[in-house]
Structure formats: C-alpha cells, structure tokens
Amino acid sequence: MLELDNVSSAYGRVPMLRNVMLHVKQGELVCLLGPNGAGKTTLFRVVTDLVHPTEGKVTICGKQASAVGTEKIASLGIGLVPEGRRLFPQLTVLENVRLGFDAVTGGNNKHAFEQRLQETCALFPRVKERLLQGAGTLSGGEQAMVALVRAIIGQPKMIIMDEPSLGLSPKLIDEYFDITHEINRQGTTVLLIEQNAEKGLSIADRGYLMVKGQIVATDSAEALLESDVVRDAYF
Ligand SMILES: Nc1ncnc2c1ncn2[C@@H]1O[C@H](COP(=O)(O)OP(=O)(O)O)[C@@H](O)[C@H]1O
Ligand SMILES: [Mg+2]
C-alpha cells in the first residue's frame, strides 16, 4: 500500500533521509520510531510530496507520490494526521471534519457524510458533543481526537499519523492508542510515526527504527520491544 524504495532527501545541501527502504502492506499497523530530529516528519513530508526525494521513489496505493501531488494524496484513500494536528482553529469541529471527508471522497455526497459522521462519532462521543464549537477552543486531547476523526471519516484505506499523541496525558494516550488499534482491526492500514517506542510497538505488527535519517532496524513489534537497538537509539 505504501513503499519507499531507496529514498533520500535533503534540506538545501544538508542530507536528511538516506536510502530509506520502508513498506506497509494492506491491513498492517506499522510503527516508525526514532528520537527527536531523526527525520520522521521529513518522511511524512516525502510521502505527502511536500518534500521531493533527491533519490529513490515513493509509491502509494500503486501511484508514484510525486506524480499525484500533495493536494491529491488524500484522494487516493489516505487519511492524514499531520504533526501538531493542524486543525483550522477558526472553523468549527464539524467544518474541520467535513474537510477531511471531502479530501478523501471528493465531497459531493452530503448524505454519505451525515452517515459517516454518525458512525465515526460513535467511537468519539466527546467529539460529537463539540461539533459546533470552534476547533481552537477545544482542549489538546479533544483536538487530537478531532484530528483522528478528520482522518478516518472519509473511510480511507490507510491513515498516516505523525506523533498524534504528543502532549496528551498518560490516560488519554492509552485511550488514543486503543482507538488507533481498533481502527486498524476494523480494516484500515496504519503507519504510525511515534517517538514513544513502548506505546507504539504495543499496538503495532512491525516497526522501523530511524536514526539520523537512516533506518537502522526493522523487525516485528515483539522483537523490537525486546531489542537493545531501540533502547540505545534513545539514550
Ligand atoms: N524545513 C527544514 N529545513 C531545514 N532543516 C529541517 C527542516 N525541517 C526539519 N529540518 C531538520 O531535519 C532534521 C529532521 O527533522 P524531522 O524530520 O522533523 O525529525 P523528527 O520528526 O524525527 O523529529 C532535524 O535536524 C531538523 O532540524
Ligand atoms: Mg516530527
């Protein structure tokens, strides 16, 4: 569903990603781990064509990302939760969520939107209560949930999340990971970019560890949880 084949990138002349090989198959929940500054968000930007690789290629739902372009990535059936969530604070929760639906589906079916809204809100009762409120007035935890609703409401085949739980309380983090796991069980493929190795791997099938722009380890979640390379990368 997603494949990075020997992808390198640079910011100006400074090399960032180096020969990254990463793939996510249909139905999987894959976790990309790595300490702060490792290049995880850069990988998100490469996948969404915001940063162009200097080498290698990115294939997403059978298409080359650079041929699709940032604006159309979602329409391949990809739900995105960008770093920092990026809600539109002046818009209501409902308007934010609607934008997510339109991005994936093309947005011409109002009836389908209403139905998906009901279905999705069943998983997120607190979001339902806040639909007509300005997104900027919500707590951090509520905004995180809205960003997830926005990503899944168009029934994407896959969601890609960049540190979605950052800044949440421990209790909310557990809830957030449980919901992410459930979304995957219901059939949505997930690439979860996460600094918190233990939490990420606790719900993932497989993982990749990135350090200084390179993938330094990849294995089953279980094996990575037990391995020293992950611990060493963080200290
Ligand atoms: N727009 C940019 N221009 C130059 N350097 C950048 C830019 N964005 C990120 N970087 C640098 O690239 C490195 C990787 O950043 P990032 O991909 O955000 O890491 P992570 O998400 O793993 O914390 C960092 O050293 C960061 O300072
Ligand atoms: Mg980041």
PDB file of C-alpha atoms and ligand atoms in Angstrom:
ATOM      1  CA  MET A   1       0.000   0.000   0.000  1.00  0.00           C
ATOM      2  CA  LEU A   2       2.970   2.269   0.736  1.00  0.00           C
ATOM      3  CA  GLU A   3       6.531   1.729  -0.362  1.00  0.00           C
ATOM      4  CA  LEU A   4       9.641   3.847  -0.066  1.00  0.00           C
ATOM      5  CA  ASP A   5      12.346   2.452  -2.296  1.00  0.00           C
ATOM      6  CA  ASN A   6      15.829   3.746  -1.563  1.00  0.00           C
ATOM      7  CA  VAL A   7      14.565   7.242  -0.740  1.00  0.00           C
ATOM      8  CA  SER A   8      16.979  10.035   0.085  1.00  0.00           C
ATOM      9  CA  SER A   9      16.168  13.697   0.674  1.00  0.00           C
ATOM     10  CA  ALA A  10      17.912  16.895   1.656  1.00  0.00           C
ATOM     11  CA  TYR A  11      17.101  20.304   3.115  1.00  0.00           C
ATOM     12  CA  GLY A  12      19.094  22.523   0.784  1.00  0.00           C
ATOM     13  CA  ARG A  13      22.507  20.912   0.767  1.00  0.00           C
ATOM     14  CA  VAL A  14      22.055  19.153   4.067  1.00  0.00           C
ATOM     15  CA  PRO A  15      21.258  15.470   3.537  1.00  0.00           C
ATOM     16  CA  MET A  16      18.344  14.256   5.626  1.00  0.00           C
ATOM     17  CA  LEU A  17      16.857  10.886   4.661  1.00  0.00           C
ATOM     18  CA  ARG A  18      19.405   8.373   3.455  1.00  0.00           C
ATOM     19  CA  ASN A  19      18.437   5.362   1.329  1.00  0.00           C
ATOM     20  CA  VAL A  20      15.246   4.640   3.238  1.00  0.00           C
ATOM     21  CA  MET A  21      13.519   1.350   2.491  1.00  0.00           C
ATOM     22  CA  LEU A  22      10.110   1.062   4.147  1.00  0.00           C
ATOM     23  CA  HIS A  23       6.844  -0.563   3.228  1.00  0.00           C
ATOM     24  CA  VAL A  24       3.389  -1.004   4.686  1.00  0.00           C
ATOM     25  CA  LYS A  25       1.145  -3.796   3.435  1.00  0.00           C
ATOM     26  CA  GLN A  26      -2.611  -3.732   3.384  1.00  0.00           C
ATOM     27  CA  GLY A  27      -4.075  -4.365   6.844  1.00  0.00           C
ATOM     28  CA  GLU A  28      -0.855  -3.773   8.749  1.00  0.00           C
ATOM     29  CA  LEU A  29      -0.200  -1.396  11.600  1.00  0.00           C
ATOM     30  CA  VAL A  30       3.396  -0.308  11.193  1.00  0.00           C
ATOM     31  CA  CYS A  31       5.218   1.961  13.600  1.00  0.00           C
ATOM     32  CA  LEU A  32       8.078   4.265  12.592  1.00  0.00           C
ATOM     33  CA  LEU A  33      10.149   5.012  15.662  1.00  0.00           C
ATOM     34  CA  GLY A  34      13.051   7.318  16.267  1.00  0.00           C
ATOM     35  CA  PRO A  35      14.328  10.016  18.582  1.00  0.00           C
ATOM     36  CA  ASN A  36      13.621  13.696  18.082  1.00  0.00           C
ATOM     37  CA  GLY A  37      15.235  15.012  14.900  1.00  0.00           C
ATOM     38  CA  ALA A  38      15.669  11.552  13.353  1.00  0.00           C
ATOM     39  CA  GLY A  39      13.783  12.520  10.184  1.00  0.00           C
ATOM     40  CA  LYS A  40      10.348  11.017  10.872  1.00  0.00           C
ATOM     41  CA  THR A  41       8.398  14.131   9.917  1.00  0.00           C
ATOM     42  CA  THR A  42      10.605  14.517   6.864  1.00  0.00           C
ATOM     43  CA  LEU A  43       9.487  11.026   5.826  1.00  0.00           C
ATOM     44  CA  PHE A  44       5.847  12.114   6.303  1.00  0.00           C
ATOM     45  CA  ARG A  45       6.565  15.127   4.071  1.00  0.00           C
ATOM     46  CA  VAL A  46       8.177  12.947   1.421  1.00  0.00           C
ATOM     47  CA  VAL A  47       5.194  10.584   1.425  1.00  0.00           C
ATOM     48  CA  THR A  48       2.804  13.530   1.045  1.00  0.00           C
ATOM     49  CA  ASP A  49       5.021  15.068  -1.651  1.00  0.00           C
ATOM     50  CA  LEU A  50       5.766  18.206   0.398  1.00  0.00           C
ATOM     51  CA  VAL A  51       9.449  17.306   0.164  1.00  0.00           C
ATOM     52  CA  HIS A  52      10.818  15.793  -3.043  1.00  0.00           C
ATOM     53  CA  PRO A  53      13.279  12.926  -2.808  1.00  0.00           C
ATOM     54  CA  THR A  54      16.726  13.511  -4.263  1.00  0.00           C
ATOM     55  CA  GLU A  55      16.897   9.793  -4.964  1.00  0.00           C
ATOM     56  CA  GLY A  56      14.555   6.800  -4.946  1.00  0.00           C
ATOM     57  CA  LYS A  57      10.790   6.727  -5.174  1.00  0.00           C
ATOM     58  CA  VAL A  58       7.643   6.665  -3.097  1.00  0.00           C
ATOM     59  CA  THR A  59       4.717   4.528  -4.221  1.00  0.00           C
ATOM     60  CA  ILE A  60       1.383   4.990  -2.526  1.00  0.00           C
ATOM     61  CA  CYS A  61      -1.717   2.988  -3.472  1.00  0.00           C
ATOM     62  CA  GLY A  62       0.036   1.957  -6.674  1.00  0.00           C
ATOM     63  CA  LYS A  63       0.897   5.520  -7.747  1.00  0.00           C
ATOM     64  CA  GLN A  64       4.101   7.458  -7.522  1.00  0.00           C
ATOM     65  CA  ALA A  65       3.644  10.208  -4.891  1.00  0.00           C
ATOM     66  CA  SER A  66       5.451  12.813  -6.971  1.00  0.00           C
ATOM     67  CA  ALA A  67       3.056  12.197  -9.864  1.00  0.00           C
ATOM     68  CA  VAL A  68      -0.003  12.578  -7.615  1.00  0.00           C
ATOM     69  CA  GLY A  69       0.961  15.752  -5.769  1.00  0.00           C
ATOM     70  CA  THR A  70       0.245  16.880  -2.213  1.00  0.00           C
ATOM     71  CA  GLU A  71      -3.313  18.059  -2.849  1.00  0.00           C
ATOM     72  CA  LYS A  72      -4.410  14.733  -4.316  1.00  0.00           C
ATOM     73  CA  ILE A  73      -2.690  12.288  -1.946  1.00  0.00           C
ATOM     74  CA  ALA A  74      -5.783  12.061   0.277  1.00  0.00           C
ATOM     75  CA  SER A  75      -7.985  11.259  -2.713  1.00  0.00           C
ATOM     76  CA  LEU A  76      -6.037   8.005  -3.195  1.00  0.00           C
ATOM     77  CA  GLY A  77      -7.761   6.915   0.025  1.00  0.00           C
ATOM     78  CA  ILE A  78      -5.237   8.207   2.547  1.00  0.00           C
ATOM     79  CA  GLY A  79      -6.204   9.877   5.829  1.00  0.00           C
ATOM     80  CA  LEU A  80      -3.552  12.141   7.299  1.00  0.00           C
ATOM     81  CA  VAL A  81      -2.855  13.246  10.853  1.00  0.00           C
ATOM     82  CA  PRO A  82      -0.007  15.739  10.457  1.00  0.00           C
ATOM     83  CA  GLU A  83       2.423  16.677  13.209  1.00  0.00           C
ATOM     84  CA  GLY A  84       0.814  19.196  15.554  1.00  0.00           C
ATOM     85  CA  ARG A  85      -2.613  18.099  14.221  1.00  0.00           C
ATOM     86  CA  ARG A  86      -3.090  21.257  12.099  1.00  0.00           C
ATOM     87  CA  LEU A  87      -6.777  21.837  12.724  1.00  0.00           C
ATOM     88  CA  PHE A  88      -8.230  25.087  11.444  1.00  0.00           C
ATOM     89  CA  PRO A  89      -8.838  26.840  14.780  1.00  0.00           C
ATOM     90  CA  GLN A  90     -11.353  29.390  13.446  1.00  0.00           C
ATOM     91  CA  LEU A  91     -13.520  26.713  11.857  1.00  0.00           C
ATOM     92  CA  THR A  92     -15.921  24.576  13.838  1.00  0.00           C
ATOM     93  CA  VAL A  93     -15.162  20.952  14.609  1.00  0.00           C
ATOM     94  CA  LEU A  94     -17.816  19.953  12.081  1.00  0.00           C
ATOM     95  CA  GLU A  95     -16.197  22.080   9.357  1.00  0.00           C
ATOM     96  CA  ASN A  96     -12.774  20.617  10.095  1.00  0.00           C
ATOM     97  CA  VAL A  97     -14.146  17.099   9.916  1.00  0.00           C
ATOM     98  CA  ARG A  98     -16.000  17.890   6.701  1.00  0.00           C
ATOM     99  CA  LEU A  99     -12.738  18.992   5.083  1.00  0.00           C
ATOM    100  CA  GLY A 100     -11.245  15.612   5.925  1.00  0.00           C
ATOM    101  CA  PHE A 101     -14.223  13.834   4.381  1.00  0.00           C
ATOM    102  CA  ASP A 102     -14.068  15.936   1.223  1.00  0.00           C
ATOM    103  CA  ALA A 103     -10.313  15.422   0.823  1.00  0.00           C
ATOM    104  CA  VAL A 104     -10.670  11.649   0.687  1.00  0.00           C
ATOM    105  CA  THR A 105     -14.044  11.274  -1.058  1.00  0.00           C
ATOM    106  CA  GLY A 106     -14.267  14.297  -3.329  1.00  0.00           C
ATOM    107  CA  GLY A 107     -17.088  15.550  -1.132  1.00  0.00           C
ATOM    108  CA  ASN A 108     -20.153  15.537  -3.330  1.00  0.00           C
ATOM    109  CA  ASN A 109     -22.288  13.213  -1.235  1.00  0.00           C
ATOM    110  CA  LYS A 110     -23.875  15.035   1.713  1.00  0.00           C
ATOM    111  CA  HIS A 111     -25.938  12.034   2.740  1.00  0.00           C
ATOM    112  CA  ALA A 112     -22.836   9.845   2.926  1.00  0.00           C
ATOM    113  CA  PHE A 113     -21.157  12.472   5.081  1.00  0.00           C
ATOM    114  CA  GLU A 114     -24.043  12.538   7.574  1.00  0.00           C
ATOM    115  CA  GLN A 115     -23.972   8.768   7.810  1.00  0.00           C
ATOM    116  CA  ARG A 116     -20.209   8.572   8.300  1.00  0.00           C
ATOM    117  CA  LEU A 117     -20.424  11.350  10.881  1.00  0.00           C
ATOM    118  CA  GLN A 118     -22.853   9.275  12.934  1.00  0.00           C
ATOM    119  CA  GLU A 119     -20.730   6.135  12.605  1.00  0.00           C
ATOM    120  CA  THR A 120     -17.461   7.851  13.421  1.00  0.00           C
ATOM    121  CA  CYS A 121     -18.845   9.856  16.329  1.00  0.00           C
ATOM    122  CA  ALA A 122     -20.000   6.630  17.931  1.00  0.00           C
ATOM    123  CA  LEU A 123     -16.299   5.942  18.581  1.00  0.00           C
ATOM    124  CA  PHE A 124     -15.746   9.503  19.816  1.00  0.00           C
ATOM    125  CA  PRO A 125     -18.686  10.654  21.951  1.00  0.00           C
ATOM    126  CA  ARG A 126     -16.817  13.752  23.152  1.00  0.00           C
ATOM    127  CA  VAL A 127     -16.218  14.950  19.616  1.00  0.00           C
ATOM    128  CA  LYS A 128     -19.923  14.616  18.924  1.00  0.00           C
ATOM    129  CA  GLU A 129     -20.727  16.997  21.773  1.00  0.00           C
ATOM    130  CA  ARG A 130     -18.340  19.598  20.356  1.00  0.00           C
ATOM    131  CA  LEU A 131     -19.287  19.597  16.675  1.00  0.00           C
ATOM    132  CA  LEU A 132     -20.489  23.203  16.558  1.00  0.00           C
ATOM    133  CA  GLN A 133     -17.697  24.612  18.698  1.00  0.00           C
ATOM    134  CA  GLY A 134     -14.644  26.390  17.265  1.00  0.00           C
ATOM    135  CA  ALA A 135     -11.828  23.851  16.959  1.00  0.00           C
ATOM    136  CA  GLY A 136      -9.416  26.315  18.577  1.00  0.00           C
ATOM    137  CA  THR A 137     -11.460  26.345  21.789  1.00  0.00           C
ATOM    138  CA  LEU A 138     -11.003  22.614  22.446  1.00  0.00           C
ATOM    139  CA  SER A 139      -8.522  21.054  24.863  1.00  0.00           C
ATOM    140  CA  GLY A 140      -5.404  19.398  23.436  1.00  0.00           C
ATOM    141  CA  GLY A 141      -6.913  15.965  23.988  1.00  0.00           C
ATOM    142  CA  GLU A 142     -10.110  16.890  22.191  1.00  0.00           C
ATOM    143  CA  GLN A 143      -8.155  18.379  19.289  1.00  0.00           C
ATOM    144  CA  ALA A 144      -6.186  15.154  18.974  1.00  0.00           C
ATOM    145  CA  MET A 145      -9.424  13.194  18.710  1.00  0.00           C
ATOM    146  CA  VAL A 146     -10.844  15.630  16.141  1.00  0.00           C
ATOM    147  CA  ALA A 147      -7.705  15.248  14.023  1.00  0.00           C
ATOM    148  CA  LEU A 148      -8.219  11.493  14.085  1.00  0.00           C
ATOM    149  CA  VAL A 149     -11.911  11.786  13.215  1.00  0.00           C
ATOM    150  CA  ARG A 150     -10.967  14.085  10.340  1.00  0.00           C
ATOM    151  CA  ALA A 151      -8.512  11.472   9.065  1.00  0.00           C
ATOM    152  CA  ILE A 152     -10.861   8.475   9.197  1.00  0.00           C
ATOM    153  CA  ILE A 153     -14.237   9.972   8.323  1.00  0.00           C
ATOM    154  CA  GLY A 154     -13.756   9.519   4.578  1.00  0.00           C
ATOM    155  CA  GLN A 155     -13.134   5.793   5.138  1.00  0.00           C
ATOM    156  CA  PRO A 156      -9.552   5.862   3.882  1.00  0.00           C
ATOM    157  CA  LYS A 157      -7.738   2.636   3.082  1.00  0.00           C
ATOM    158  CA  MET A 158      -4.794   3.850   5.091  1.00  0.00           C
ATOM    159  CA  ILE A 159      -4.015   6.503   7.684  1.00  0.00           C
ATOM    160  CA  ILE A 160      -0.610   8.060   8.273  1.00  0.00           C
ATOM    161  CA  MET A 161      -0.160   9.705  11.657  1.00  0.00           C
ATOM    162  CA  ASP A 162       2.767  11.877  12.755  1.00  0.00           C
ATOM    163  CA  GLU A 163       3.195  11.833  16.550  1.00  0.00           C
ATOM    164  CA  PRO A 164      -0.532  12.080  17.154  1.00  0.00           C
ATOM    165  CA  SER A 165      -0.374  11.541  20.905  1.00  0.00           C
ATOM    166  CA  LEU A 166       2.242  14.208  21.624  1.00  0.00           C
ATOM    167  CA  GLY A 167       1.243  16.371  24.580  1.00  0.00           C
ATOM    168  CA  LEU A 168      -1.610  14.190  25.788  1.00  0.00           C
ATOM    169  CA  SER A 169      -1.974  12.986  29.369  1.00  0.00           C
ATOM    170  CA  PRO A 170      -0.979   9.350  30.027  1.00  0.00           C
ATOM    171  CA  LYS A 171      -4.615   8.328  30.361  1.00  0.00           C
ATOM    172  CA  LEU A 172      -5.562   9.972  27.067  1.00  0.00           C
ATOM    173  CA  ILE A 173      -2.534   8.445  25.363  1.00  0.00           C
ATOM    174  CA  ASP A 174      -3.750   4.972  26.333  1.00  0.00           C
ATOM    175  CA  GLU A 175      -7.224   5.788  25.055  1.00  0.00           C
ATOM    176  CA  TYR A 176      -5.787   7.212  21.836  1.00  0.00           C
ATOM    177  CA  PHE A 177      -3.677   4.134  21.150  1.00  0.00           C
ATOM    178  CA  ASP A 178      -6.610   1.832  21.911  1.00  0.00           C
ATOM    179  CA  ILE A 179      -8.740   3.660  19.358  1.00  0.00           C
ATOM    180  CA  THR A 180      -5.939   3.564  16.775  1.00  0.00           C
ATOM    181  CA  HIS A 181      -5.610  -0.175  17.337  1.00  0.00           C
ATOM    182  CA  GLU A 182      -9.365  -0.613  16.922  1.00  0.00           C
ATOM    183  CA  ILE A 183      -9.396   1.392  13.681  1.00  0.00           C
ATOM    184  CA  ASN A 184      -6.718  -0.957  12.367  1.00  0.00           C
ATOM    185  CA  ARG A 185      -8.659  -4.037  13.483  1.00  0.00           C
ATOM    186  CA  GLN A 186     -11.651  -2.762  11.560  1.00  0.00           C
ATOM    187  CA  GLY A 187      -9.531  -2.917   8.409  1.00  0.00           C
ATOM    188  CA  THR A 188      -7.698   0.383   7.994  1.00  0.00           C
ATOM    189  CA  THR A 189      -3.975   0.131   7.293  1.00  0.00           C
ATOM    190  CA  VAL A 190      -1.926   2.367   9.623  1.00  0.00           C
ATOM    191  CA  LEU A 191       1.503   3.953   9.508  1.00  0.00           C
ATOM    192  CA  LEU A 192       2.069   5.381  12.967  1.00  0.00           C
ATOM    193  CA  ILE A 193       5.026   7.706  13.409  1.00  0.00           C
ATOM    194  CA  GLU A 194       5.851   7.735  17.077  1.00  0.00           C
ATOM    195  CA  GLN A 195       8.607   8.676  19.484  1.00  0.00           C
ATOM    196  CA  ASN A 196       7.164   6.602  22.303  1.00  0.00           C
ATOM    197  CA  ALA A 197       8.588   3.215  21.328  1.00  0.00           C
ATOM    198  CA  GLU A 198       6.892   1.206  24.026  1.00  0.00           C
ATOM    199  CA  LYS A 199       3.410   2.557  23.314  1.00  0.00           C
ATOM    200  CA  GLY A 200       3.789   2.434  19.547  1.00  0.00           C
ATOM    201  CA  LEU A 201       5.125  -1.113  19.485  1.00  0.00           C
ATOM    202  CA  SER A 202       2.457  -2.293  21.931  1.00  0.00           C
ATOM    203  CA  ILE A 203      -0.169  -1.951  19.174  1.00  0.00           C
ATOM    204  CA  ALA A 204       1.981  -2.408  16.044  1.00  0.00           C
ATOM    205  CA  ASP A 205       2.574  -5.513  13.924  1.00  0.00           C
ATOM    206  CA  ARG A 206       6.000  -4.349  12.757  1.00  0.00           C
ATOM    207  CA  GLY A 207       8.280  -1.431  13.300  1.00  0.00           C
ATOM    208  CA  TYR A 208      11.129   0.550  11.807  1.00  0.00           C
ATOM    209  CA  LEU A 209      13.703   2.471  13.786  1.00  0.00           C
ATOM    210  CA  MET A 210      15.083   5.638  12.234  1.00  0.00           C
ATOM    211  CA  VAL A 211      18.215   7.373  13.461  1.00  0.00           C
ATOM    212  CA  LYS A 212      19.813  10.351  11.706  1.00  0.00           C
ATOM    213  CA  GLY A 213      17.794   9.861   8.539  1.00  0.00           C
ATOM    214  CA  GLN A 214      18.513   6.155   8.194  1.00  0.00           C
ATOM    215  CA  ILE A 215      16.538   3.035   9.000  1.00  0.00           C
ATOM    216  CA  VAL A 216      18.811   1.220  11.421  1.00  0.00           C
ATOM    217  CA  ALA A 217      16.489  -1.628  12.399  1.00  0.00           C
ATOM    218  CA  THR A 218      13.257  -3.234  11.277  1.00  0.00           C
ATOM    219  CA  ASP A 219      11.512  -6.226  12.774  1.00  0.00           C
ATOM    220  CA  SER A 220       8.303  -7.480  14.308  1.00  0.00           C
ATOM    221  CA  ALA A 221       6.994  -5.275  17.096  1.00  0.00           C
ATOM    222  CA  GLU A 222       7.708  -8.014  19.625  1.00  0.00           C
ATOM    223  CA  ALA A 223      11.328  -8.401  18.560  1.00  0.00           C
ATOM    224  CA  LEU A 224      11.908  -4.643  18.579  1.00  0.00           C
ATOM    225  CA  LEU A 225      10.391  -4.305  22.034  1.00  0.00           C
ATOM    226  CA  GLU A 226      12.964  -6.732  23.345  1.00  0.00           C
ATOM    227  CA  SER A 227      15.877  -5.442  21.322  1.00  0.00           C
ATOM    228  CA  ASP A 228      18.622  -3.198  22.637  1.00  0.00           C
ATOM    229  CA  VAL A 229      18.898  -1.142  19.436  1.00  0.00           C
ATOM    230  CA  VAL A 230      15.687   0.694  20.218  1.00  0.00           C
ATOM    231  CA  ARG A 231      16.728   1.493  23.779  1.00  0.00           C
ATOM    232  CA  ASP A 232      20.198   2.530  22.644  1.00  0.00           C
ATOM    233  CA  ALA A 233      18.823   4.855  19.985  1.00  0.00           C
ATOM    234  CA  TYR A 234      17.053   6.920  22.597  1.00  0.00           C
ATOM    235  CA  PHE A 235      19.884   7.316  25.091  1.00  0.00           C
TER     236      PHE A 235
HETATM  237  N1  LIG B   1      12.391  22.837   6.627  1.00  0.00           N
HETATM  238  C1  LIG B   1      13.568  22.434   7.127  1.00  0.00           C
HETATM  239  N2  LIG B   1      14.735  22.999   6.727  1.00  0.00           N
HETATM  240  C2  LIG B   1      15.917  22.579   7.214  1.00  0.00           C
HETATM  241  N3  LIG B   1      16.064  21.590   8.113  1.00  0.00           N
HETATM  242  C3  LIG B   1      14.951  20.997   8.552  1.00  0.00           C
HETATM  243  C4  LIG B   1      13.643  21.380   8.100  1.00  0.00           C
HETATM  244  N4  LIG B   1      12.723  20.602   8.729  1.00  0.00           N
HETATM  245  C5  LIG B   1      13.417  19.776   9.528  1.00  0.00           C
HETATM  246  N5  LIG B   1      14.744  20.015   9.439  1.00  0.00           N
HETATM  247  C6  LIG B   1      15.813  19.276  10.154  1.00  0.00           C
HETATM  248  O1  LIG B   1      15.773  17.926   9.733  1.00  0.00           O
HETATM  249  C7  LIG B   1      16.007  17.057  10.832  1.00  0.00           C
HETATM  250  C8  LIG B   1      14.888  16.056  10.965  1.00  0.00           C
HETATM  251  O2  LIG B   1      13.693  16.706  11.321  1.00  0.00           O
HETATM  252  P1  LIG B   1      12.311  15.965  11.429  1.00  0.00           P
HETATM  253  O3  LIG B   1      12.061  15.206  10.187  1.00  0.00           O
HETATM  254  O4  LIG B   1      11.311  16.975  11.827  1.00  0.00           O
HETATM  255  O5  LIG B   1      12.605  14.935  12.630  1.00  0.00           O
HETATM  256  P2  LIG B   1      11.605  14.156  13.598  1.00  0.00           P
HETATM  257  O6  LIG B   1      10.218  14.292  13.060  1.00  0.00           O
HETATM  258  O7  LIG B   1      12.092  12.749  13.612  1.00  0.00           O
HETATM  259  O8  LIG B   1      11.750  14.795  14.959  1.00  0.00           O
HETATM  260  C9  LIG B   1      16.182  17.943  12.065  1.00  0.00           C
HETATM  261  O9  LIG B   1      17.554  18.086  12.288  1.00  0.00           O
HETATM  262  C10 LIG B   1      15.559  19.237  11.645  1.00  0.00           C
HETATM  263  O10 LIG B   1      16.172  20.320  12.292  1.00  0.00           O
HETATM  264 MG    MG B   2       8.483  15.006  13.863  1.00  0.00          MG
END
